[in-house]
């Protein structure tokens, strides 16, 4: 998007938009992933249960389980959460039984991707949202070099997590 990565003088550029508009633009991608995934999940649950209302009840339970799983990440609990990277996800896709299971898995991935993207890690949309909120509070933008440094640290963190989950996925397969 014009003006997202570097300052541009065009009045239509991302960097020239008011902070609230930039926040909405950044937030939109993750929200669409979550909403799309939940709609697909609800449709599948309704087909499976042959009832729209029951599909809604199952979807509500699914949403609650997402919050429970997410909260478990921050608790020191004995319960283990299976965090998967691309290798683990690929293995799950291969194990799906038919179109229904495949679309179900895609809906879960879509919701997970949206939620993950909202985490306040600088290289993700959640990190950009955090930076924009700081800009909104300070009433002035963060220096570009500072933002680039913060984003680089976030990217390094994400790459480290990606390597760790890939090693974990490969270890789980073999």
mmCIF file with all atom_site columns, C-alpha atoms in Angstrom:
data_model
loop_
_atom_site.group_PDB
_atom_site.id
_atom_site.type_symbol
_atom_site.label_atom_id
_atom_site.label_alt_id
_atom_site.label_comp_id
_atom_site.label_asym_id
_atom_site.label_entity_id
_atom_site.label_seq_id
_atom_site.pdbx_PDB_ins_code
_atom_site.Cartn_x
_atom_site.Cartn_y
_atom_site.Cartn_z
_atom_site.occupancy
_atom_site.B_iso_or_equiv
_atom_site.pdbx_formal_charge
_atom_site.auth_seq_id
_atom_site.auth_comp_id
_atom_site.auth_asym_id
_atom_site.auth_atom_id
_atom_site.pdbx_PDB_model_num
ATOM 1   C CA . UNK A 1 1   ? 0.000   0.000   0.000  1.00 0.00 ? 1   UNK A CA 1
ATOM 2   C CA . UNK A 1 2   ? 1.349   3.407   -0.940 1.00 0.00 ? 2   UNK A CA 1
ATOM 3   C CA . UNK A 1 3   ? 2.967   5.062   2.089  1.00 0.00 ? 3   UNK A CA 1
ATOM 4   C CA . UNK A 1 4   ? 2.811   2.026   4.358  1.00 0.00 ? 4   UNK A CA 1
ATOM 5   C CA . UNK A 1 5   ? 6.525   1.199   4.353  1.00 0.00 ? 5   UNK A CA 1
ATOM 6   C CA . UNK A 1 6   ? 8.014   4.615   3.650  1.00 0.00 ? 6   UNK A CA 1
ATOM 7   C CA . UNK A 1 7   ? 6.890   8.222   3.902  1.00 0.00 ? 7   UNK A CA 1
ATOM 8   C CA . UNK A 1 8   ? 5.284   9.424   0.675  1.00 0.00 ? 8   UNK A CA 1
ATOM 9   C CA . UNK A 1 9   ? 4.066   12.931  -0.095 1.00 0.00 ? 9   UNK A CA 1
ATOM 10  C CA . UNK A 1 10  ? 0.930   11.800  -1.966 1.00 0.00 ? 10  UNK A CA 1
ATOM 11  C CA . UNK A 1 11  ? -2.169  12.928  -0.008 1.00 0.00 ? 11  UNK A CA 1
ATOM 12  C CA . UNK A 1 12  ? -3.820  9.533   -0.660 1.00 0.00 ? 12  UNK A CA 1
ATOM 13  C CA . UNK A 1 13  ? -0.909  7.603   0.897  1.00 0.00 ? 13  UNK A CA 1
ATOM 14  C CA . UNK A 1 14  ? -1.305  5.483   4.044  1.00 0.00 ? 14  UNK A CA 1
ATOM 15  C CA . UNK A 1 15  ? 1.165   7.603   6.002  1.00 0.00 ? 15  UNK A CA 1
ATOM 16  C CA . UNK A 1 16  ? -0.881  10.769  5.260  1.00 0.00 ? 16  UNK A CA 1
ATOM 17  C CA . UNK A 1 17  ? -4.157  9.331   6.563  1.00 0.00 ? 17  UNK A CA 1
ATOM 18  C CA . UNK A 1 18  ? -5.330  10.244  10.081 1.00 0.00 ? 18  UNK A CA 1
ATOM 19  C CA . UNK A 1 19  ? -4.279  7.780   12.805 1.00 0.00 ? 19  UNK A CA 1
ATOM 20  C CA . UNK A 1 20  ? -7.841  6.485   13.309 1.00 0.00 ? 20  UNK A CA 1
ATOM 21  C CA . UNK A 1 21  ? -8.089  5.620   9.601  1.00 0.00 ? 21  UNK A CA 1
ATOM 22  C CA . UNK A 1 22  ? -4.743  3.835   9.655  1.00 0.00 ? 22  UNK A CA 1
ATOM 23  C CA . UNK A 1 23  ? -5.867  1.886   12.736 1.00 0.00 ? 23  UNK A CA 1
ATOM 24  C CA . UNK A 1 24  ? -9.036  0.750   10.957 1.00 0.00 ? 24  UNK A CA 1
ATOM 25  C CA . UNK A 1 25  ? -7.102  -0.230  7.823  1.00 0.00 ? 25  UNK A CA 1
ATOM 26  C CA . UNK A 1 26  ? -4.603  -2.313  9.800  1.00 0.00 ? 26  UNK A CA 1
ATOM 27  C CA . UNK A 1 27  ? -7.330  -3.876  11.955 1.00 0.00 ? 27  UNK A CA 1
ATOM 28  C CA . UNK A 1 28  ? -9.501  -4.785  8.936  1.00 0.00 ? 28  UNK A CA 1
ATOM 29  C CA . UNK A 1 29  ? -7.331  -7.656  7.667  1.00 0.00 ? 29  UNK A CA 1
ATOM 30  C CA . UNK A 1 30  ? -7.290  -9.607  10.919 1.00 0.00 ? 30  UNK A CA 1
ATOM 31  C CA . UNK A 1 31  ? -10.974 -8.950  11.577 1.00 0.00 ? 31  UNK A CA 1
ATOM 32  C CA . UNK A 1 32  ? -11.910 -10.245 8.111  1.00 0.00 ? 32  UNK A CA 1
ATOM 33  C CA . UNK A 1 33  ? -9.898  -13.445 8.751  1.00 0.00 ? 33  UNK A CA 1
ATOM 34  C CA . UNK A 1 34  ? -11.686 -13.999 12.060 1.00 0.00 ? 34  UNK A CA 1
ATOM 35  C CA . UNK A 1 35  ? -15.186 -13.174 10.786 1.00 0.00 ? 35  UNK A CA 1
ATOM 36  C CA . UNK A 1 36  ? -14.757 -15.272 7.624  1.00 0.00 ? 36  UNK A CA 1
ATOM 37  C CA . UNK A 1 37  ? -13.493 -18.252 9.631  1.00 0.00 ? 37  UNK A CA 1
ATOM 38  C CA . UNK A 1 38  ? -16.381 -17.995 12.114 1.00 0.00 ? 38  UNK A CA 1
ATOM 39  C CA . UNK A 1 39  ? -18.985 -17.724 9.331  1.00 0.00 ? 39  UNK A CA 1
ATOM 40  C CA . UNK A 1 40  ? -17.569 -20.797 7.583  1.00 0.00 ? 40  UNK A CA 1
ATOM 41  C CA . UNK A 1 41  ? -17.445 -22.649 10.922 1.00 0.00 ? 41  UNK A CA 1
ATOM 42  C CA . UNK A 1 42  ? -21.093 -21.701 11.630 1.00 0.00 ? 42  UNK A CA 1
ATOM 43  C CA . UNK A 1 43  ? -22.206 -22.873 8.179  1.00 0.00 ? 43  UNK A CA 1
ATOM 44  C CA . UNK A 1 44  ? -20.385 -26.195 8.627  1.00 0.00 ? 44  UNK A CA 1
ATOM 45  C CA . UNK A 1 45  ? -21.766 -26.653 12.158 1.00 0.00 ? 45  UNK A CA 1
ATOM 46  C CA . UNK A 1 46  ? -25.277 -25.863 10.901 1.00 0.00 ? 46  UNK A CA 1
ATOM 47  C CA . UNK A 1 47  ? -24.967 -28.398 8.068  1.00 0.00 ? 47  UNK A CA 1
ATOM 48  C CA . UNK A 1 48  ? -23.579 -31.029 10.440 1.00 0.00 ? 48  UNK A CA 1
ATOM 49  C CA . UNK A 1 49  ? -26.300 -30.429 13.049 1.00 0.00 ? 49  UNK A CA 1
ATOM 50  C CA . UNK A 1 50  ? -29.004 -29.857 10.383 1.00 0.00 ? 50  UNK A CA 1
ATOM 51  C CA . UNK A 1 51  ? -30.112 -26.790 12.306 1.00 0.00 ? 51  UNK A CA 1
ATOM 52  C CA . UNK A 1 52  ? -28.988 -23.139 12.122 1.00 0.00 ? 52  UNK A CA 1
ATOM 53  C CA . UNK A 1 53  ? -29.562 -22.567 15.835 1.00 0.00 ? 53  UNK A CA 1
ATOM 54  C CA . UNK A 1 54  ? -27.515 -25.605 16.869 1.00 0.00 ? 54  UNK A CA 1
ATOM 55  C CA . UNK A 1 55  ? -24.797 -24.453 14.487 1.00 0.00 ? 55  UNK A CA 1
ATOM 56  C CA . UNK A 1 56  ? -24.769 -21.107 16.298 1.00 0.00 ? 56  UNK A CA 1
ATOM 57  C CA . UNK A 1 57  ? -24.518 -22.843 19.695 1.00 0.00 ? 57  UNK A CA 1
ATOM 58  C CA . UNK A 1 58  ? -21.565 -24.951 18.489 1.00 0.00 ? 58  UNK A CA 1
ATOM 59  C CA . UNK A 1 59  ? -19.912 -21.832 17.037 1.00 0.00 ? 59  UNK A CA 1
ATOM 60  C CA . UNK A 1 60  ? -20.352 -20.037 20.372 1.00 0.00 ? 60  UNK A CA 1
ATOM 61  C CA . UNK A 1 61  ? -18.634 -22.962 22.124 1.00 0.00 ? 61  UNK A CA 1
ATOM 62  C CA . UNK A 1 62  ? -15.844 -22.797 19.546 1.00 0.00 ? 62  UNK A CA 1
ATOM 63  C CA . UNK A 1 63  ? -15.345 -19.072 20.235 1.00 0.00 ? 63  UNK A CA 1
ATOM 64  C CA . UNK A 1 64  ? -15.200 -19.749 23.991 1.00 0.00 ? 64  UNK A CA 1
ATOM 65  C CA . UNK A 1 65  ? -12.608 -22.500 23.434 1.00 0.00 ? 65  UNK A CA 1
ATOM 66  C CA . UNK A 1 66  ? -10.478 -20.030 21.477 1.00 0.00 ? 66  UNK A CA 1
ATOM 67  C CA . UNK A 1 67  ? -10.440 -17.655 24.460 1.00 0.00 ? 67  UNK A CA 1
ATOM 68  C CA . UNK A 1 68  ? -9.681  -20.525 26.848 1.00 0.00 ? 68  UNK A CA 1
ATOM 69  C CA . UNK A 1 69  ? -6.801  -21.745 24.668 1.00 0.00 ? 69  UNK A CA 1
ATOM 70  C CA . UNK A 1 70  ? -5.447  -18.240 24.323 1.00 0.00 ? 70  UNK A CA 1
ATOM 71  C CA . UNK A 1 71  ? -5.576  -17.644 28.087 1.00 0.00 ? 71  UNK A CA 1
ATOM 72  C CA . UNK A 1 72  ? -3.709  -20.938 28.646 1.00 0.00 ? 72  UNK A CA 1
ATOM 73  C CA . UNK A 1 73  ? -0.750  -19.497 26.733 1.00 0.00 ? 73  UNK A CA 1
ATOM 74  C CA . UNK A 1 74  ? -0.238  -16.990 29.550 1.00 0.00 ? 74  UNK A CA 1
ATOM 75  C CA . UNK A 1 75  ? -0.892  -19.288 32.508 1.00 0.00 ? 75  UNK A CA 1
ATOM 76  C CA . UNK A 1 76  ? 1.718   -21.523 34.034 1.00 0.00 ? 76  UNK A CA 1
ATOM 77  C CA . UNK A 1 77  ? -0.395  -24.617 33.766 1.00 0.00 ? 77  UNK A CA 1
ATOM 78  C CA . UNK A 1 78  ? 0.285   -28.316 33.385 1.00 0.00 ? 78  UNK A CA 1
ATOM 79  C CA . UNK A 1 79  ? -1.858  -28.408 30.247 1.00 0.00 ? 79  UNK A CA 1
ATOM 80  C CA . UNK A 1 80  ? 0.140   -28.382 27.020 1.00 0.00 ? 80  UNK A CA 1
ATOM 81  C CA . UNK A 1 81  ? -1.043  -26.451 23.999 1.00 0.00 ? 81  UNK A CA 1
ATOM 82  C CA . UNK A 1 82  ? -0.164  -27.772 20.570 1.00 0.00 ? 82  UNK A CA 1
ATOM 83  C CA . UNK A 1 83  ? 1.359   -24.868 18.690 1.00 0.00 ? 83  UNK A CA 1
ATOM 84  C CA . UNK A 1 84  ? 1.909   -25.757 15.059 1.00 0.00 ? 84  UNK A CA 1
ATOM 85  C CA . UNK A 1 85  ? 3.832   -24.215 12.235 1.00 0.00 ? 85  UNK A CA 1
ATOM 86  C CA . UNK A 1 86  ? 3.501   -24.808 8.494  1.00 0.00 ? 86  UNK A CA 1
ATOM 87  C CA . UNK A 1 87  ? 4.827   -28.375 8.743  1.00 0.00 ? 87  UNK A CA 1
ATOM 88  C CA . UNK A 1 88  ? 2.302   -29.360 11.430 1.00 0.00 ? 88  UNK A CA 1
ATOM 89  C CA . UNK A 1 89  ? -0.537  -27.673 9.567  1.00 0.00 ? 89  UNK A CA 1
ATOM 90  C CA . UNK A 1 90  ? 0.455   -29.469 6.354  1.00 0.00 ? 90  UNK A CA 1
ATOM 91  C CA . UNK A 1 91  ? 0.412   -32.773 8.201  1.00 0.00 ? 91  UNK A CA 1
ATOM 92  C CA . UNK A 1 92  ? -3.097  -32.037 9.512  1.00 0.00 ? 92  UNK A CA 1
ATOM 93  C CA . UNK A 1 93  ? -4.327  -31.112 6.019  1.00 0.00 ? 93  UNK A CA 1
ATOM 94  C CA . UNK A 1 94  ? -3.011  -34.410 4.644  1.00 0.00 ? 94  UNK A CA 1
ATOM 95  C CA . UNK A 1 95  ? -4.928  -36.275 7.375  1.00 0.00 ? 95  UNK A CA 1
ATOM 96  C CA . UNK A 1 96  ? -8.289  -34.629 6.591  1.00 0.00 ? 96  UNK A CA 1
ATOM 97  C CA . UNK A 1 97  ? -11.103 -36.939 5.534  1.00 0.00 ? 97  UNK A CA 1
ATOM 98  C CA . UNK A 1 98  ? -12.975 -35.256 2.716  1.00 0.00 ? 98  UNK A CA 1
ATOM 99  C CA . UNK A 1 99  ? -14.135 -31.774 1.892  1.00 0.00 ? 99  UNK A CA 1
ATOM 100 C CA . UNK A 1 100 ? -16.038 -31.174 5.143  1.00 0.00 ? 100 UNK A CA 1
ATOM 101 C CA . UNK A 1 101 ? -12.954 -31.772 7.326  1.00 0.00 ? 101 UNK A CA 1
ATOM 102 C CA . UNK A 1 102 ? -10.765 -29.768 4.949  1.00 0.00 ? 102 UNK A CA 1
ATOM 103 C CA . UNK A 1 103 ? -13.073 -26.711 4.998  1.00 0.00 ? 103 UNK A CA 1
ATOM 104 C CA . UNK A 1 104 ? -13.407 -27.046 8.785  1.00 0.00 ? 104 UNK A CA 1
ATOM 105 C CA . UNK A 1 105 ? -9.615  -26.963 9.111  1.00 0.00 ? 105 UNK A CA 1
ATOM 106 C CA . UNK A 1 106 ? -9.424  -23.941 6.809  1.00 0.00 ? 106 UNK A CA 1
ATOM 107 C CA . UNK A 1 107 ? -11.936 -22.092 9.015  1.00 0.00 ? 107 UNK A CA 1
ATOM 108 C CA . UNK A 1 108 ? -9.869  -22.883 12.116 1.00 0.00 ? 108 UNK A CA 1
ATOM 109 C CA . UNK A 1 109 ? -6.693  -21.692 10.355 1.00 0.00 ? 109 UNK A CA 1
ATOM 110 C CA . UNK A 1 110 ? -8.422  -18.480 9.244  1.00 0.00 ? 110 UNK A CA 1
ATOM 111 C CA . UNK A 1 111 ? -9.554  -17.643 12.786 1.00 0.00 ? 111 UNK A CA 1
ATOM 112 C CA . UNK A 1 112 ? -6.158  -18.583 14.240 1.00 0.00 ? 112 UNK A CA 1
ATOM 113 C CA . UNK A 1 113 ? -4.362  -16.452 11.667 1.00 0.00 ? 113 UNK A CA 1
ATOM 114 C CA . UNK A 1 114 ? -6.578  -13.458 12.458 1.00 0.00 ? 114 UNK A CA 1
ATOM 115 C CA . UNK A 1 115 ? -6.040  -13.788 16.211 1.00 0.00 ? 115 UNK A CA 1
ATOM 116 C CA . UNK A 1 116 ? -2.296  -14.339 15.831 1.00 0.00 ? 116 UNK A CA 1
ATOM 117 C CA . UNK A 1 117 ? -2.047  -11.317 13.567 1.00 0.00 ? 117 UNK A CA 1
ATOM 118 C CA . UNK A 1 118 ? -3.555  -9.169  16.350 1.00 0.00 ? 118 UNK A CA 1
ATOM 119 C CA . UNK A 1 119 ? -0.839  -10.099 18.854 1.00 0.00 ? 119 UNK A CA 1
ATOM 120 C CA . UNK A 1 120 ? 1.169   -6.979  19.769 1.00 0.00 ? 120 UNK A CA 1
ATOM 121 C CA . UNK A 1 121 ? 4.368   -8.244  18.144 1.00 0.00 ? 121 UNK A CA 1
ATOM 122 C CA . UNK A 1 122 ? 5.889   -5.403  16.088 1.00 0.00 ? 122 UNK A CA 1
ATOM 123 C CA . UNK A 1 123 ? 6.147   -7.288  12.774 1.00 0.00 ? 123 UNK A CA 1
ATOM 124 C CA . UNK A 1 124 ? 2.436   -8.230  12.925 1.00 0.00 ? 124 UNK A CA 1
ATOM 125 C CA . UNK A 1 125 ? -0.645  -6.041  12.504 1.00 0.00 ? 125 UNK A CA 1
ATOM 126 C CA . UNK A 1 126 ? -1.109  -6.053  16.282 1.00 0.00 ? 126 UNK A CA 1
ATOM 127 C CA . UNK A 1 127 ? 2.325   -4.465  16.639 1.00 0.00 ? 127 UNK A CA 1
ATOM 128 C CA . UNK A 1 128 ? 1.419   -1.826  14.060 1.00 0.00 ? 128 UNK A CA 1
ATOM 129 C CA . UNK A 1 129 ? -1.823  -1.176  15.952 1.00 0.00 ? 129 UNK A CA 1
ATOM 130 C CA . UNK A 1 130 ? 0.186   -0.750  19.175 1.00 0.00 ? 130 UNK A CA 1
ATOM 131 C CA . UNK A 1 131 ? 2.545   1.713   17.455 1.00 0.00 ? 131 UNK A CA 1
ATOM 132 C CA . UNK A 1 132 ? -0.433  3.646   16.048 1.00 0.00 ? 132 UNK A CA 1
ATOM 133 C CA . UNK A 1 133 ? -2.054  3.764   19.512 1.00 0.00 ? 133 UNK A CA 1
ATOM 134 C CA . UNK A 1 134 ? 1.192   5.160   20.925 1.00 0.00 ? 134 UNK A CA 1
ATOM 135 C CA . UNK A 1 135 ? 1.184   7.743   18.118 1.00 0.00 ? 135 UNK A CA 1
ATOM 136 C CA . UNK A 1 136 ? -2.422  8.597   18.949 1.00 0.00 ? 136 UNK A CA 1
ATOM 137 C CA . UNK A 1 137 ? -1.603  9.090   22.655 1.00 0.00 ? 137 UNK A CA 1
ATOM 138 C CA . UNK A 1 138 ? 1.620   11.041  22.002 1.00 0.00 ? 138 UNK A CA 1
ATOM 139 C CA . UNK A 1 139 ? -0.024  13.054  19.206 1.00 0.00 ? 139 UNK A CA 1
ATOM 140 C CA . UNK A 1 140 ? 3.069   12.613  17.081 1.00 0.00 ? 140 UNK A CA 1
ATOM 141 C CA . UNK A 1 141 ? 4.492   9.709   15.112 1.00 0.00 ? 141 UNK A CA 1
ATOM 142 C CA . UNK A 1 142 ? 7.335   7.520   16.329 1.00 0.00 ? 142 UNK A CA 1
ATOM 143 C CA . UNK A 1 143 ? 10.586  8.224   14.490 1.00 0.00 ? 143 UNK A CA 1
ATOM 144 C CA . UNK A 1 144 ? 10.883  6.038   11.409 1.00 0.00 ? 144 UNK A CA 1
ATOM 145 C CA . UNK A 1 145 ? 14.252  4.598   12.506 1.00 0.00 ? 145 UNK A CA 1
ATOM 146 C CA . UNK A 1 146 ? 12.818  3.687   15.910 1.00 0.00 ? 146 UNK A CA 1
ATOM 147 C CA . UNK A 1 147 ? 9.809   1.990   14.296 1.00 0.00 ? 147 UNK A CA 1
ATOM 148 C CA . UNK A 1 148 ? 12.079  0.086   11.894 1.00 0.00 ? 148 UNK A CA 1
ATOM 149 C CA . UNK A 1 149 ? 14.270  -1.113  14.782 1.00 0.00 ? 149 UNK A CA 1
ATOM 150 C CA . UNK A 1 150 ? 11.211  -2.242  16.780 1.00 0.00 ? 150 UNK A CA 1
ATOM 151 C CA . UNK A 1 151 ? 9.819   -4.036  13.708 1.00 0.00 ? 151 UNK A CA 1
ATOM 152 C CA . UNK A 1 152 ? 13.173  -5.738  13.040 1.00 0.00 ? 152 UNK A CA 1
ATOM 153 C CA . UNK A 1 153 ? 13.237  -7.054  16.620 1.00 0.00 ? 153 UNK A CA 1
ATOM 154 C CA . UNK A 1 154 ? 9.645   -8.298  16.210 1.00 0.00 ? 154 UNK A CA 1
ATOM 155 C CA . UNK A 1 155 ? 10.528  -9.965  12.913 1.00 0.00 ? 155 UNK A CA 1
ATOM 156 C CA . UNK A 1 156 ? 13.536  -11.678 14.507 1.00 0.00 ? 156 UNK A CA 1
ATOM 157 C CA . UNK A 1 157 ? 11.251  -12.892 17.320 1.00 0.00 ? 157 UNK A CA 1
ATOM 158 C CA . UNK A 1 158 ? 8.734   -14.249 14.793 1.00 0.00 ? 158 UNK A CA 1
ATOM 159 C CA . UNK A 1 159 ? 11.434  -16.004 12.785 1.00 0.00 ? 159 UNK A CA 1
ATOM 160 C CA . UNK A 1 160 ? 12.792  -17.581 15.983 1.00 0.00 ? 160 UNK A CA 1
ATOM 161 C CA . UNK A 1 161 ? 9.301   -18.811 16.881 1.00 0.00 ? 161 UNK A CA 1
ATOM 162 C CA . UNK A 1 162 ? 8.854   -20.138 13.323 1.00 0.00 ? 162 UNK A CA 1
ATOM 163 C CA . UNK A 1 163 ? 12.098  -22.110 13.509 1.00 0.00 ? 163 UNK A CA 1
ATOM 164 C CA . UNK A 1 164 ? 11.187  -23.490 16.946 1.00 0.00 ? 164 UNK A CA 1
ATOM 165 C CA . UNK A 1 165 ? 7.697   -24.574 15.818 1.00 0.00 ? 165 UNK A CA 1
ATOM 166 C CA . UNK A 1 166 ? 9.108   -26.149 12.656 1.00 0.00 ? 166 UNK A CA 1
ATOM 167 C CA . UNK A 1 167 ? 11.651  -28.142 14.671 1.00 0.00 ? 167 UNK A CA 1
ATOM 168 C CA . UNK A 1 168 ? 8.854   -29.132 17.062 1.00 0.00 ? 168 UNK A CA 1
ATOM 169 C CA . UNK A 1 169 ? 6.590   -30.151 14.128 1.00 0.00 ? 169 UNK A CA 1
ATOM 170 C CA . UNK A 1 170 ? 9.297   -32.248 12.493 1.00 0.00 ? 170 UNK A CA 1
ATOM 171 C CA . UNK A 1 171 ? 10.091  -33.880 15.854 1.00 0.00 ? 171 UNK A CA 1
ATOM 172 C CA . UNK A 1 172 ? 6.402   -34.705 16.351 1.00 0.00 ? 172 UNK A CA 1
ATOM 173 C CA . UNK A 1 173 ? 6.176   -36.330 12.909 1.00 0.00 ? 173 UNK A CA 1
ATOM 174 C CA . UNK A 1 174 ? 9.268   -38.507 13.374 1.00 0.00 ? 174 UNK A CA 1
#
